[in-house]
PDB file of C-alpha atoms and ligand atoms in Angstrom:
ATOM      1  CA  MET A 278      36.900  -4.885  -1.683  1.00  0.00           C
ATOM      2  CA  ASN A 279      37.334  -1.256  -0.901  1.00  0.00           C
ATOM      3  CA  SER A 280      37.195   1.726  -3.000  1.00  0.00           C
ATOM      4  CA  LYS A 281      36.360   5.158  -2.839  1.00  0.00           C
ATOM      5  CA  GLU A 282      33.131   6.156  -3.556  1.00  0.00           C
ATOM      6  CA  GLN A 283      30.832   8.604  -3.911  1.00  0.00           C
ATOM      7  CA  THR A 284      27.468   8.543  -3.190  1.00  0.00           C
ATOM      8  CA  LEU A 285      24.143  10.633  -3.465  1.00  0.00           C
ATOM      9  CA  SER A 286      22.306  11.283  -0.073  1.00  0.00           C
ATOM     10  CA  ILE A 287      18.797  13.557   0.351  1.00  0.00           C
ATOM     11  CA  ILE A 288      17.318  14.857   3.846  1.00  0.00           C
ATOM     12  CA  LYS A 289      14.090  14.714   3.283  1.00  0.00           C
ATOM     13  CA  PRO A 290      11.535  17.240   4.242  1.00  0.00           C
ATOM     14  CA  ASP A 291      10.549  15.898   7.547  1.00  0.00           C
ATOM     15  CA  ALA A 292      13.847  15.941   8.649  1.00  0.00           C
ATOM     16  CA  VAL A 293      14.343  19.625   7.392  1.00  0.00           C
ATOM     17  CA  GLU A 294      11.368  20.286   8.949  1.00  0.00           C
ATOM     18  CA  ARG A 295      12.174  19.187  12.902  1.00  0.00           C
ATOM     19  CA  ASN A 296      16.118  20.901  12.150  1.00  0.00           C
ATOM     20  CA  LEU A 297      17.448  16.910  12.284  1.00  0.00           C
ATOM     21  CA  ALA A 298      19.661  18.138   9.491  1.00  0.00           C
ATOM     22  CA  GLU A 299      23.343  18.392  11.947  1.00  0.00           C
ATOM     23  CA  LYS A 300      22.801  15.779  13.401  1.00  0.00           C
ATOM     24  CA  ILE A 301      21.814  13.321  10.490  1.00  0.00           C
ATOM     25  CA  LYS A 302      25.410  15.049   9.651  1.00  0.00           C
ATOM     26  CA  GLU A 303      26.585  14.214  12.380  1.00  0.00           C
ATOM     27  CA  LYS A 304      25.342  10.450  11.942  1.00  0.00           C
ATOM     28  CA  PHE A 305      27.392  10.259   8.870  1.00  0.00           C
ATOM     29  CA  LEU A 306      30.317  12.199  10.007  1.00  0.00           C
ATOM     30  CA  GLU A 307      31.303   9.558  12.542  1.00  0.00           C
ATOM     31  CA  ARG A 308      31.246   6.471  10.068  1.00  0.00           C
ATOM     32  CA  LYS A 309      34.246   8.410   8.036  1.00  0.00           C
ATOM     33  CA  LEU A 310      32.311   9.267   5.056  1.00  0.00           C
ATOM     34  CA  THR A 311      32.457  13.193   4.401  1.00  0.00           C
ATOM     35  CA  ILE A 312      30.607  15.916   3.347  1.00  0.00           C
ATOM     36  CA  LYS A 313      31.961  16.558  -0.446  1.00  0.00           C
ATOM     37  CA  ASN A 314      28.906  19.272  -1.341  1.00  0.00           C
ATOM     38  CA  GLN A 315      26.224  20.168   0.208  1.00  0.00           C
ATOM     39  CA  LYS A 316      22.919  22.542  -0.189  1.00  0.00           C
ATOM     40  CA  LYS A 317      19.579  23.142   0.669  1.00  0.00           C
ATOM     41  CA  ILE A 318      16.737  23.638  -1.981  1.00  0.00           C
ATOM     42  CA  GLN A 319      13.193  23.122  -2.860  1.00  0.00           C
ATOM     43  CA  ILE A 320      12.457  21.579  -5.538  1.00  0.00           C
ATOM     44  CA  SER A 321       8.871  21.388  -7.791  1.00  0.00           C
ATOM     45  CA  LYS A 322       6.861  18.406  -7.906  1.00  0.00           C
ATOM     46  CA  GLU A 323       7.989  18.205 -11.720  1.00  0.00           C
ATOM     47  CA  GLU A 324      11.807  17.620 -10.566  1.00  0.00           C
ATOM     48  CA  ALA A 325      10.865  15.455  -7.505  1.00  0.00           C
ATOM     49  CA  ALA A 326       8.866  13.264 -10.604  1.00  0.00           C
ATOM     50  CA  GLU A 327      12.184  13.087 -12.633  1.00  0.00           C
ATOM     51  CA  PHE A 328      14.351  12.217 -10.182  1.00  0.00           C
ATOM     52  CA  TYR A 329      11.787   9.184  -8.923  1.00  0.00           C
ATOM     53  CA  LYS A 330      11.253   8.183 -12.199  1.00  0.00           C
ATOM     54  CA  VAL A 331      12.400   4.263 -11.250  1.00  0.00           C
ATOM     55  CA  HIS A 332       9.289   4.334  -8.721  1.00  0.00           C
ATOM     56  CA  GLN A 333       6.706   5.693 -11.810  1.00  0.00           C
ATOM     57  CA  THR A 334       5.489   2.639 -11.821  1.00  0.00           C
ATOM     58  CA  LYS A 335       4.604   2.211  -8.626  1.00  0.00           C
ATOM     59  CA  PRO A 336       1.342   2.581  -6.303  1.00  0.00           C
ATOM     60  CA  PHE A 337       2.570   5.161  -4.552  1.00  0.00           C
ATOM     61  CA  TYR A 338       5.078   7.462  -7.058  1.00  0.00           C
ATOM     62  CA  ASP A 339       2.522  10.490  -7.181  1.00  0.00           C
ATOM     63  CA  ARG A 340       2.257  10.511  -3.381  1.00  0.00           C
ATOM     64  CA  LEU A 341       6.186   9.982  -2.908  1.00  0.00           C
ATOM     65  CA  CYS A 342       6.775  13.245  -6.018  1.00  0.00           C
ATOM     66  CA  ASN A 343       4.172  15.197  -3.978  1.00  0.00           C
ATOM     67  CA  TYR A 344       5.886  15.226  -0.381  1.00  0.00           C
ATOM     68  CA  LEU A 345       9.456  15.294  -1.780  1.00  0.00           C
ATOM     69  CA  SER A 346       8.575  18.396  -3.237  1.00  0.00           C
ATOM     70  CA  SER A 347       6.349  20.037  -0.054  1.00  0.00           C
ATOM     71  CA  GLY A 348       9.200  21.764   1.708  1.00  0.00           C
ATOM     72  CA  PRO A 349      13.483  22.669   1.875  1.00  0.00           C
ATOM     73  CA  ILE A 350      15.287  19.616   1.870  1.00  0.00           C
ATOM     74  CA  VAL A 351      19.478  18.868   2.204  1.00  0.00           C
ATOM     75  CA  VAL A 352      21.524  17.508  -0.804  1.00  0.00           C
ATOM     76  CA  MET A 353      24.863  16.072  -0.338  1.00  0.00           C
ATOM     77  CA  ILE A 354      27.302  14.403  -1.545  1.00  0.00           C
ATOM     78  CA  LEU A 355      28.638  11.825   0.141  1.00  0.00           C
ATOM     79  CA  GLU A 356      32.530  10.645  -0.161  1.00  0.00           C
ATOM     80  CA  GLY A 357      34.207   7.650   1.618  1.00  0.00           C
ATOM     81  CA  GLU A 358      35.619   3.937   1.135  1.00  0.00           C
ATOM     82  CA  ASN A 359      31.992   2.227   0.216  1.00  0.00           C
ATOM     83  CA  ALA A 360      30.533   5.300   0.635  1.00  0.00           C
ATOM     84  CA  ILE A 361      26.939   3.496  -1.233  1.00  0.00           C
ATOM     85  CA  SER A 362      26.849   0.534   1.133  1.00  0.00           C
ATOM     86  CA  ILE A 363      27.582   2.190   4.615  1.00  0.00           C
ATOM     87  CA  ASN A 364      25.457   4.930   3.872  1.00  0.00           C
ATOM     88  CA  ARG A 365      22.675   2.297   3.365  1.00  0.00           C
ATOM     89  CA  LYS A 366      23.272   1.120   6.938  1.00  0.00           C
ATOM     90  CA  ILE A 367      23.463   4.572   8.497  1.00  0.00           C
ATOM     91  CA  MET A 368      19.838   5.191   7.072  1.00  0.00           C
ATOM     92  CA  GLY A 369      18.596   1.593   7.426  1.00  0.00           C
ATOM     93  CA  ALA A 370      15.553  -0.066   6.585  1.00  0.00           C
ATOM     94  CA  THR A 371      13.038   1.675   4.278  1.00  0.00           C
ATOM     95  CA  ASP A 372      10.121   1.701   6.571  1.00  0.00           C
ATOM     96  CA  PRO A 373      11.539   3.135   9.607  1.00  0.00           C
ATOM     97  CA  GLN A 374      10.017   0.182  11.829  1.00  0.00           C
ATOM     98  CA  LYS A 375      11.971  -2.646  10.532  1.00  0.00           C
ATOM     99  CA  ALA A 376      15.042  -0.446  10.694  1.00  0.00           C
ATOM    100  CA  ASP A 377      17.946  -1.427  13.010  1.00  0.00           C
ATOM    101  CA  LYS A 378      18.523  -0.012  15.912  1.00  0.00           C
ATOM    102  CA  GLY A 379      20.920   3.273  15.787  1.00  0.00           C
ATOM    103  CA  THR A 380      19.979   3.564  12.005  1.00  0.00           C
ATOM    104  CA  ILE A 381      18.451   7.426  11.144  1.00  0.00           C
ATOM    105  CA  ARG A 382      15.245   5.972   9.767  1.00  0.00           C
ATOM    106  CA  LYS A 383      14.413   4.011  13.168  1.00  0.00           C
ATOM    107  CA  GLU A 384      15.834   7.656  15.621  1.00  0.00           C
ATOM    108  CA  PHE A 385      14.317  10.125  13.183  1.00  0.00           C
ATOM    109  CA  GLY A 386      11.491   8.375  10.625  1.00  0.00           C
ATOM    110  CA  ILE A 387       8.014   8.816  11.310  1.00  0.00           C
ATOM    111  CA  SER A 388       6.763   6.441   8.321  1.00  0.00           C
ATOM    112  CA  ILE A 389       7.461   4.668   5.478  1.00  0.00           C
ATOM    113  CA  ASP A 390       7.082   8.377   3.399  1.00  0.00           C
ATOM    114  CA  LYS A 391       8.360  10.407   6.328  1.00  0.00           C
ATOM    115  CA  ASN A 392      12.133   8.163   5.755  1.00  0.00           C
ATOM    116  CA  SER A 393      13.922  11.452   6.893  1.00  0.00           C
ATOM    117  CA  VAL A 394      16.528  10.543   4.511  1.00  0.00           C
ATOM    118  CA  HIS A 395      16.636   9.089   0.751  1.00  0.00           C
ATOM    119  CA  GLY A 396      20.491   7.611  -0.429  1.00  0.00           C
ATOM    120  CA  SER A 397      21.617   5.799  -4.286  1.00  0.00           C
ATOM    121  CA  ASP A 398      21.388   2.104  -4.629  1.00  0.00           C
ATOM    122  CA  SER A 399      24.077   1.217  -6.857  1.00  0.00           C
ATOM    123  CA  GLN A 400      27.135   3.483  -8.144  1.00  0.00           C
ATOM    124  CA  ASP A 401      25.056   3.854 -11.402  1.00  0.00           C
ATOM    125  CA  ASN A 402      22.592   5.454  -9.762  1.00  0.00           C
ATOM    126  CA  ALA A 403      24.864   7.715  -7.228  1.00  0.00           C
ATOM    127  CA  LYS A 404      26.588   8.937 -10.336  1.00  0.00           C
ATOM    128  CA  LYS A 405      23.573   9.932 -11.811  1.00  0.00           C
ATOM    129  CA  GLU A 406      21.778  11.288  -8.852  1.00  0.00           C
ATOM    130  CA  ILE A 407      24.928  13.325  -8.181  1.00  0.00           C
ATOM    131  CA  ASP A 408      24.701  14.596 -11.766  1.00  0.00           C
ATOM    132  CA  PHE A 409      21.158  15.290 -11.933  1.00  0.00           C
ATOM    133  CA  PHE A 410      21.779  17.971  -8.767  1.00  0.00           C
ATOM    134  CA  PHE A 411      25.562  18.940  -8.809  1.00  0.00           C
ATOM    135  CA  ASN A 412      25.647  19.110 -12.795  1.00  0.00           C
TER     136      ASN A 412
HETATM  137  P1  CMP B 519      13.998   6.354  -0.582  1.00  0.00           P
HETATM  138  O1  CMP B 519      14.433   5.673  -0.234  1.00  0.00           O
HETATM  139  O2  CMP B 519      13.570   8.482  -0.650  1.00  0.00           O
HETATM  140  O3  CMP B 519      12.665   5.849  -2.700  1.00  0.00           O
HETATM  141  C1  CMP B 519      11.874   5.613  -2.720  1.00  0.00           C
HETATM  142  C2  CMP B 519      10.382   6.475  -1.231  1.00  0.00           C
HETATM  143  O4  CMP B 519       9.223   5.835  -1.756  1.00  0.00           O
HETATM  144  C3  CMP B 519      10.864   5.235  -0.446  1.00  0.00           C
HETATM  145  O5  CMP B 519      12.338   6.043   0.432  1.00  0.00           O
HETATM  146  C4  CMP B 519       9.653   5.236   0.930  1.00  0.00           C
HETATM  147  O6  CMP B 519      10.045   6.687   1.136  1.00  0.00           O
HETATM  148  C5  CMP B 519       9.130   5.874  -0.439  1.00  0.00           C
HETATM  149  N1  CMP B 519       7.757   4.835  -0.290  1.00  0.00           N
HETATM  150  C6  CMP B 519       6.480   4.668   0.177  1.00  0.00           C
HETATM  151  N2  CMP B 519       6.303   3.759  -0.060  1.00  0.00           N
HETATM  152  C7  CMP B 519       6.999   2.646  -0.417  1.00  0.00           C
HETATM  153  C8  CMP B 519       6.641   1.240  -0.294  1.00  0.00           C
HETATM  154  N3  CMP B 519       5.692   1.253  -0.465  1.00  0.00           N
HETATM  155  N4  CMP B 519       8.330   0.535  -0.942  1.00  0.00           N
HETATM  156  C9  CMP B 519       9.677   1.203  -1.279  1.00  0.00           C
HETATM  157  N5  CMP B 519       9.046   2.415  -0.616  1.00  0.00           N
HETATM  158  C10 CMP B 519       8.002   3.162  -0.463  1.00  0.00           C
END
């Protein structure tokens, strides 16, 4: 079933640093997602820890929080039909080595940590993540 959704997208420090933000935004626009709101910010380690708290028991949690707070990021609200799943298709698998050809992570990702983008994985998380950055 089709329905208009919003999802949160983050262009991570590795991609911002390599000036890939505009190229990445093009990928969303090509697939009929619109950018409803966006800002370039840098967050603290504490904010990163709050944002990623679903991963707090994972062995990579500390590394992940250090990384997301290590440099500027671009956070965006993407909107469109089935925006959550479309965005995940455009991003590709978490590990760039396993991502399909043409996806953002395949083209631009460096490693599982420096995988260039984050996207919400469910309607529940999309709402929480949008609130986190925009309310
Ligand atoms: P992201 O979609 O932002 O969500 C959590 C992040 O943790 C993920 O992308 C990866 O960049 C990072 N990460 C590091 N190691 C792992 C791992 N083993 N499994 C999943 N995510 C990992």
